[in-house]
Amino acid sequence: MSQKLSELSDAEWERYARQIGPAVLSREGQARLKASAVLVTRVGGMGGPAAQALVMAGVGRVIIAHGGAMISPDLNRQVLGSEAGIGRLRAEHFAERLRELNRFVAVESIDHEPDDAEADAFARRCDLLIACPPTFEERLRLNRAAVHACKPIIDAAQWGMGGTLIVLQPGQTACLACVYPEQPPFEEFFPVVGAISSAIGSLAALEAIKILAGAGEPMLGKMFVYDGLRGLPSVVALRRNPRCPVCAGSVHGESAASDREAR
Amino acid sequence: MKIQIAITGRGYDTTKVPGQVELPTGATVADALAAALGAEGTGQLAASTLVIAGGRHLGTLRDYENAALADGDEVMLLQPVAGG
Ligand SMILES: [Zn+2]
């Protein structure tokens, strides 16, 4: 986030009028959103609704990463997709859909999942990361990048009719490797109902907006679990592993200033 | 004391556990899991499964804090989910 808060035009204040006031965002918070950049990796079932909500809320720069071309089964949950988009590159198609929603923000897209070096570079450039990939390998890579850059990371995940949402601030809370010290089994063709994808993705965006705008109480260091099959929500306090190979010894804020200069 | 048992996350439909087990005072998470999972024990679940008790994350089945339980606590096993 740049030190000097961005000024918003009259048209922008008009756009965001419903989300500025008591119980929502302050004007300064809205300006902070405009000055923010967020990376969302995989903009399918969860990342799509997350990116959509960030764009509509006025996050100044939303960067989306997603590889491959759209296929028909994507459309049970990938809200940025469309019938006309089947066969097209997802990243490009999704970015077009996002740009239609808000002319006041910038949307960037990359057509693949970032590798280690790219993840580190994006984490330095961005103020927050949202991880929605299907593999733990990719989630844990983004977590490492977030810890290196000392940037908050939100992990959104789904299976069947349930999901989990993890909100982390490196240096203050556990990191994802504290929670998943070994990679859980990967399942390529996992079952999922789009309604849970959208719910978890939207909550990820809400937590991101709160963190970026300095509003409310973000669920830092917690995991929200929704067992949708039974309709049961839980909130779990996550423990930090003092021997975590990724985050042990990291202290919040140590690299934030140098990252700003690097942007 | 009565301990609630829940299993959620990936494959929540395949592993059956009783909703509640009755344990003596001073019982721990490991006692609750032994009572709930029967002869097959925790071996039927991935070692990466999260162990949660009373709203606190205690680690994974491979390595967790075997905390003492209080009457009414819930022990939750969460098989990690990813999705996309
Ligand atoms: Zn860690």
XYZ file of C-alpha atoms and ligand atoms in Angstrom:
348
model
C 0.000 0.000 0.000
C 1.473 3.370 -0.945
C 2.202 5.691 1.967
C 0.127 8.522 0.507
C -3.514 7.554 0.269
C -5.095 7.826 -3.137
C -7.690 10.496 -3.764
C -10.998 9.269 -5.071
C -12.999 11.110 -7.719
C -16.609 12.188 -7.153
C -17.721 9.315 -9.368
C -15.813 6.849 -7.209
C -17.302 8.197 -3.978
C -20.715 7.819 -5.592
C -19.928 4.222 -6.586
C -18.925 3.219 -3.071
C -21.529 5.259 -1.159
C -23.323 2.171 0.212
C -20.184 0.759 1.817
C -18.954 3.906 3.546
C -20.353 4.776 6.955
C -21.037 3.214 10.355
C -20.486 -0.572 10.494
C -18.780 -0.618 7.101
C -15.770 1.351 5.798
C -14.448 4.792 6.651
C -13.517 7.184 3.836
C -9.909 6.585 4.740
C -10.545 2.837 4.575
C -11.991 3.225 1.089
C -8.933 5.224 0.048
C -6.766 2.450 1.474
C -8.593 -0.082 -0.684
C -7.886 2.031 -3.756
C -4.202 2.107 -2.827
C -4.061 -1.676 -2.393
C -3.030 -4.523 -4.639
C -4.207 -8.105 -4.108
C -3.130 -11.316 -5.813
C -5.777 -14.014 -6.208
C -4.407 -17.313 -7.453
C -6.908 -19.501 -9.259
C -10.044 -17.570 -9.909
C -12.363 -20.537 -10.190
C -15.016 -21.531 -7.682
C -13.674 -19.508 -4.758
C -11.127 -17.145 -6.300
C -13.657 -15.937 -8.886
C -16.211 -14.665 -6.365
C -13.341 -13.356 -4.217
C -11.857 -11.367 -7.115
C -15.334 -10.164 -8.104
C -16.015 -8.823 -4.604
C -12.604 -7.127 -4.405
C -13.086 -5.435 -7.769
C -16.584 -4.272 -6.874
C -15.401 -2.991 -3.474
C -12.765 -0.832 -5.161
C -9.467 -2.577 -4.434
C -7.198 -0.563 -6.710
C -5.355 -3.432 -8.355
C -6.543 -7.011 -8.521
C -4.119 -9.491 -10.041
C -5.529 -12.874 -11.022
C -3.587 -16.029 -11.875
C -5.161 -19.036 -13.533
C -3.931 -21.446 -16.190
C -5.677 -23.392 -18.922
C -8.824 -23.011 -20.948
C -12.394 -23.141 -19.686
C -14.249 -26.425 -19.868
C -17.934 -27.126 -19.320
C -17.634 -28.654 -15.787
C -16.069 -25.344 -14.597
C -19.461 -23.704 -14.953
C -21.025 -25.398 -11.919
C -19.007 -22.993 -9.731
C -16.749 -20.612 -11.676
C -18.890 -17.482 -11.661
C -16.477 -15.503 -13.864
C -16.940 -18.053 -16.620
C -19.669 -18.068 -19.248
C -21.066 -20.344 -21.928
C -19.356 -18.155 -24.540
C -16.064 -18.527 -22.667
C -15.803 -22.310 -22.979
C -12.544 -23.101 -24.755
C -11.042 -19.660 -24.084
C -8.085 -19.020 -21.783
C -9.504 -18.620 -18.309
C -7.242 -15.815 -17.091
C -7.984 -13.585 -20.068
C -11.722 -14.296 -20.062
C -12.054 -13.830 -16.304
C -10.120 -10.543 -16.433
C -12.479 -9.218 -19.095
C -15.469 -10.125 -16.972
C -13.938 -8.384 -13.950
C -13.147 -5.203 -15.895
C -16.819 -4.947 -16.879
C -17.691 -4.605 -13.191
C -15.649 -1.560 -12.216
C -13.930 0.991 -14.432
C -12.138 2.546 -11.443
C -9.817 -0.363 -10.698
C -7.043 -2.160 -12.581
C -7.243 -5.875 -13.284
C -4.131 -7.780 -14.317
C -4.059 -11.408 -15.322
C -1.409 -14.073 -15.688
C -2.187 -17.320 -17.463
C -0.414 -19.708 -15.111
C 0.155 -20.420 -11.454
C 3.169 -18.411 -10.187
C 6.384 -20.372 -9.554
C 8.525 -19.708 -6.464
C 10.240 -16.613 -7.878
C 7.019 -15.155 -9.289
C 5.148 -15.813 -6.049
C 7.854 -13.962 -4.122
C 7.749 -11.054 -6.578
C 3.939 -10.813 -6.403
C 3.986 -10.996 -2.613
C 6.390 -8.044 -2.496
C 4.222 -6.070 -4.920
C 0.890 -6.874 -3.308
C -0.595 -5.993 0.066
C -2.383 -9.302 0.519
C -2.603 -12.720 -1.122
C -5.650 -14.941 -1.528
C -4.856 -18.604 -2.196
C -7.524 -20.703 -3.920
C -5.588 -23.343 -5.868
C -6.584 -27.014 -5.954
C -3.210 -28.252 -4.701
C -1.526 -27.852 -1.335
C 1.787 -27.497 -3.157
C 0.590 -24.198 -4.627
C -1.024 -23.046 -1.391
C 2.151 -23.734 0.563
C 4.225 -21.935 -2.082
C 2.076 -18.819 -1.704
C 2.358 -19.146 2.052
C 6.169 -19.144 1.814
C 6.023 -16.042 -0.373
C 3.666 -14.332 2.095
C 5.981 -15.133 4.996
C 9.059 -13.906 3.076
C 7.313 -10.619 2.257
C 5.477 -10.427 5.606
C 2.105 -9.967 3.872
C -1.251 -11.294 5.055
C -2.529 -14.387 3.289
C -6.023 -15.855 3.171
C -6.442 -19.519 2.289
C -9.863 -20.485 0.942
C -10.669 -24.155 0.419
C -13.661 -26.327 -0.402
C -14.782 -29.918 -0.645
C -18.272 -31.201 -1.306
C -20.677 -28.907 0.525
C -18.118 -27.678 3.049
C -15.117 -25.436 3.195
C -12.443 -23.780 5.277
C -11.170 -20.225 5.454
C -7.813 -19.441 7.094
C -6.679 -15.847 7.723
C -2.996 -15.378 8.511
C -0.593 -12.546 9.223
C 3.008 -13.776 9.082
C 4.958 -12.882 12.200
C 1.775 -12.529 14.264
C -0.085 -15.751 13.661
C 0.586 -19.300 12.533
C 1.446 -19.707 8.860
C -0.104 -22.296 6.549
C 2.875 -24.622 7.033
C 2.185 -24.571 10.787
C -1.290 -25.904 9.972
C -0.249 -28.262 7.161
C 3.264 -29.451 8.084
C 2.923 -32.203 5.471
C 1.030 -32.016 2.200
C -2.404 -33.592 2.582
C -3.537 -35.966 -0.193
C -4.385 -34.313 -3.514
C -7.582 -35.142 -5.286
C -7.961 -33.837 -8.814
C -11.668 -34.505 -9.311
C -12.998 -33.399 -5.948
C -16.768 -33.043 -5.574
C -18.105 -29.532 -5.017
C -21.346 -27.568 -5.120
C -20.847 -24.041 -6.458
C -22.846 -22.452 -3.647
C -20.176 -23.338 -1.068
C -17.397 -22.134 -3.397
C -19.026 -18.725 -3.703
C -19.706 -18.521 0.042
C -16.114 -19.289 1.030
C -14.687 -17.069 -1.744
C -16.887 -14.153 -0.698
C -15.847 -14.527 2.943
C -12.201 -14.515 1.834
C -12.836 -11.194 0.093
C -14.603 -9.797 3.156
C -11.632 -10.640 5.375
C -9.280 -9.101 2.795
C -11.341 -5.904 2.666
C -11.328 -5.656 6.486
C -7.559 -6.121 6.658
C -6.804 -3.671 3.846
C -9.254 -1.000 4.986
C -8.513 -1.387 8.691
C -12.157 -2.191 9.406
C -13.714 -4.532 11.952
C -11.839 -7.461 13.439
C -10.208 -9.714 10.861
C -10.170 -13.412 11.772
C -6.396 -13.371 12.149
C -4.921 -16.689 13.263
C -8.253 -18.451 12.918
C -9.811 -21.040 10.683
C -13.483 -20.854 9.871
C -14.851 -24.304 9.105
C -18.243 -24.736 7.516
C -19.632 -28.243 7.392
C -22.293 -27.494 4.821
C -23.572 -31.057 4.677
C -24.785 -30.686 8.246
C -25.060 -26.865 8.345
C -22.523 -26.551 11.163
C -20.062 -23.623 11.443
C -16.969 -23.672 13.708
C -14.140 -21.276 14.418
C -10.767 -22.745 15.360
C -7.836 -20.901 16.947
C -4.699 -21.915 15.040
C -1.475 -22.645 16.882
C 1.881 -21.462 15.677
C 4.534 -24.168 15.395
C 7.677 -22.803 17.091
C 9.729 -25.203 14.934
C 7.937 -24.342 11.667
C 10.506 -24.486 8.838
C 8.741 -21.589 7.097
C 7.784 -19.043 9.750
C 9.759 -19.784 12.921
C 11.555 -16.599 13.869
C 9.614 -14.264 11.562
C 8.490 -11.040 13.177
C 5.681 -8.911 11.751
C 6.738 -5.761 9.952
C 10.402 -6.559 9.465
C 10.278 -6.430 5.694
C 7.241 -4.251 5.000
C 9.136 -0.992 4.488
C 11.716 -2.429 2.117
C 8.926 -4.079 0.120
C 7.232 -0.743 -0.402
C 10.439 0.692 -1.782
C 10.805 -2.307 -4.084
C 7.411 -1.691 -5.758
C -18.074 -36.949 30.915
C -19.663 -36.491 27.508
C -17.427 -35.526 24.575
C -18.851 -34.568 21.189
C -17.090 -36.016 18.150
C -17.167 -34.495 14.680
C -15.409 -35.399 11.477
C -15.368 -32.936 8.637
C -13.439 -31.769 5.597
C -12.456 -34.049 2.724
C -14.335 -37.346 2.657
C -16.623 -36.322 5.498
C -19.177 -38.760 4.215
C -17.012 -41.881 4.323
C -15.749 -42.167 7.911
C -18.485 -42.798 10.428
C -18.040 -41.720 14.037
C -20.543 -41.627 16.891
C -21.712 -38.086 17.594
C -20.793 -38.449 21.239
C -18.674 -40.677 23.491
C -18.788 -41.157 27.249
C -15.362 -40.994 28.922
C -14.033 -40.928 32.494
C -12.965 -37.607 33.994
C -9.402 -36.736 33.010
C -9.664 -38.383 29.576
C -7.584 -36.899 26.774
C -8.005 -36.306 23.057
C -6.305 -39.654 22.300
C -8.817 -41.431 24.556
C -11.684 -39.751 22.734
C -10.293 -40.731 19.333
C -9.756 -44.337 20.450
C -13.339 -44.519 21.707
C -14.780 -42.885 18.588
C -12.802 -44.612 15.839
C -12.997 -48.191 17.083
C -10.721 -51.043 16.038
C -9.390 -49.354 12.902
C -8.317 -46.345 14.940
C -6.777 -43.234 13.399
C -5.008 -45.390 10.778
C -8.042 -45.028 8.517
C -7.406 -41.272 8.253
C -4.495 -39.388 6.636
C -1.704 -38.356 9.032
C -2.273 -34.755 7.871
C -5.783 -34.727 9.385
C -6.133 -31.782 11.778
C -6.962 -32.466 15.399
C -9.103 -29.811 17.080
C -10.556 -29.857 20.580
C -12.651 -27.230 22.295
C -12.091 -24.871 19.332
C -8.303 -25.188 19.602
C -6.060 -26.595 16.888
C -3.758 -29.169 18.478
C -1.765 -30.348 15.448
C -2.210 -33.240 13.035
C -2.843 -36.921 13.695
C 0.889 -37.486 13.177
C 1.828 -35.064 15.945
C -0.687 -33.380 18.225
C -0.920 -32.123 21.768
C -2.811 -34.793 23.686
C -4.781 -32.277 25.710
C -7.061 -33.143 28.604
C -10.746 -32.743 27.821
C -13.550 -31.164 29.798
C -17.152 -32.326 29.890
C -18.997 -31.070 26.812
C -15.879 -30.444 24.705
C -16.010 -31.228 21.010
C -13.177 -33.123 19.358
C -13.094 -32.443 15.637
C -11.072 -34.235 12.997
C -10.679 -32.144 9.867
C -9.336 -33.826 6.766
C -7.739 -30.871 4.931
C -9.495 -29.566 1.873
C -8.173 -27.580 -1.059
C -10.444 -27.416 -4.088
C -10.295 -24.630 -6.609
Zn 4.623 -21.585 10.167
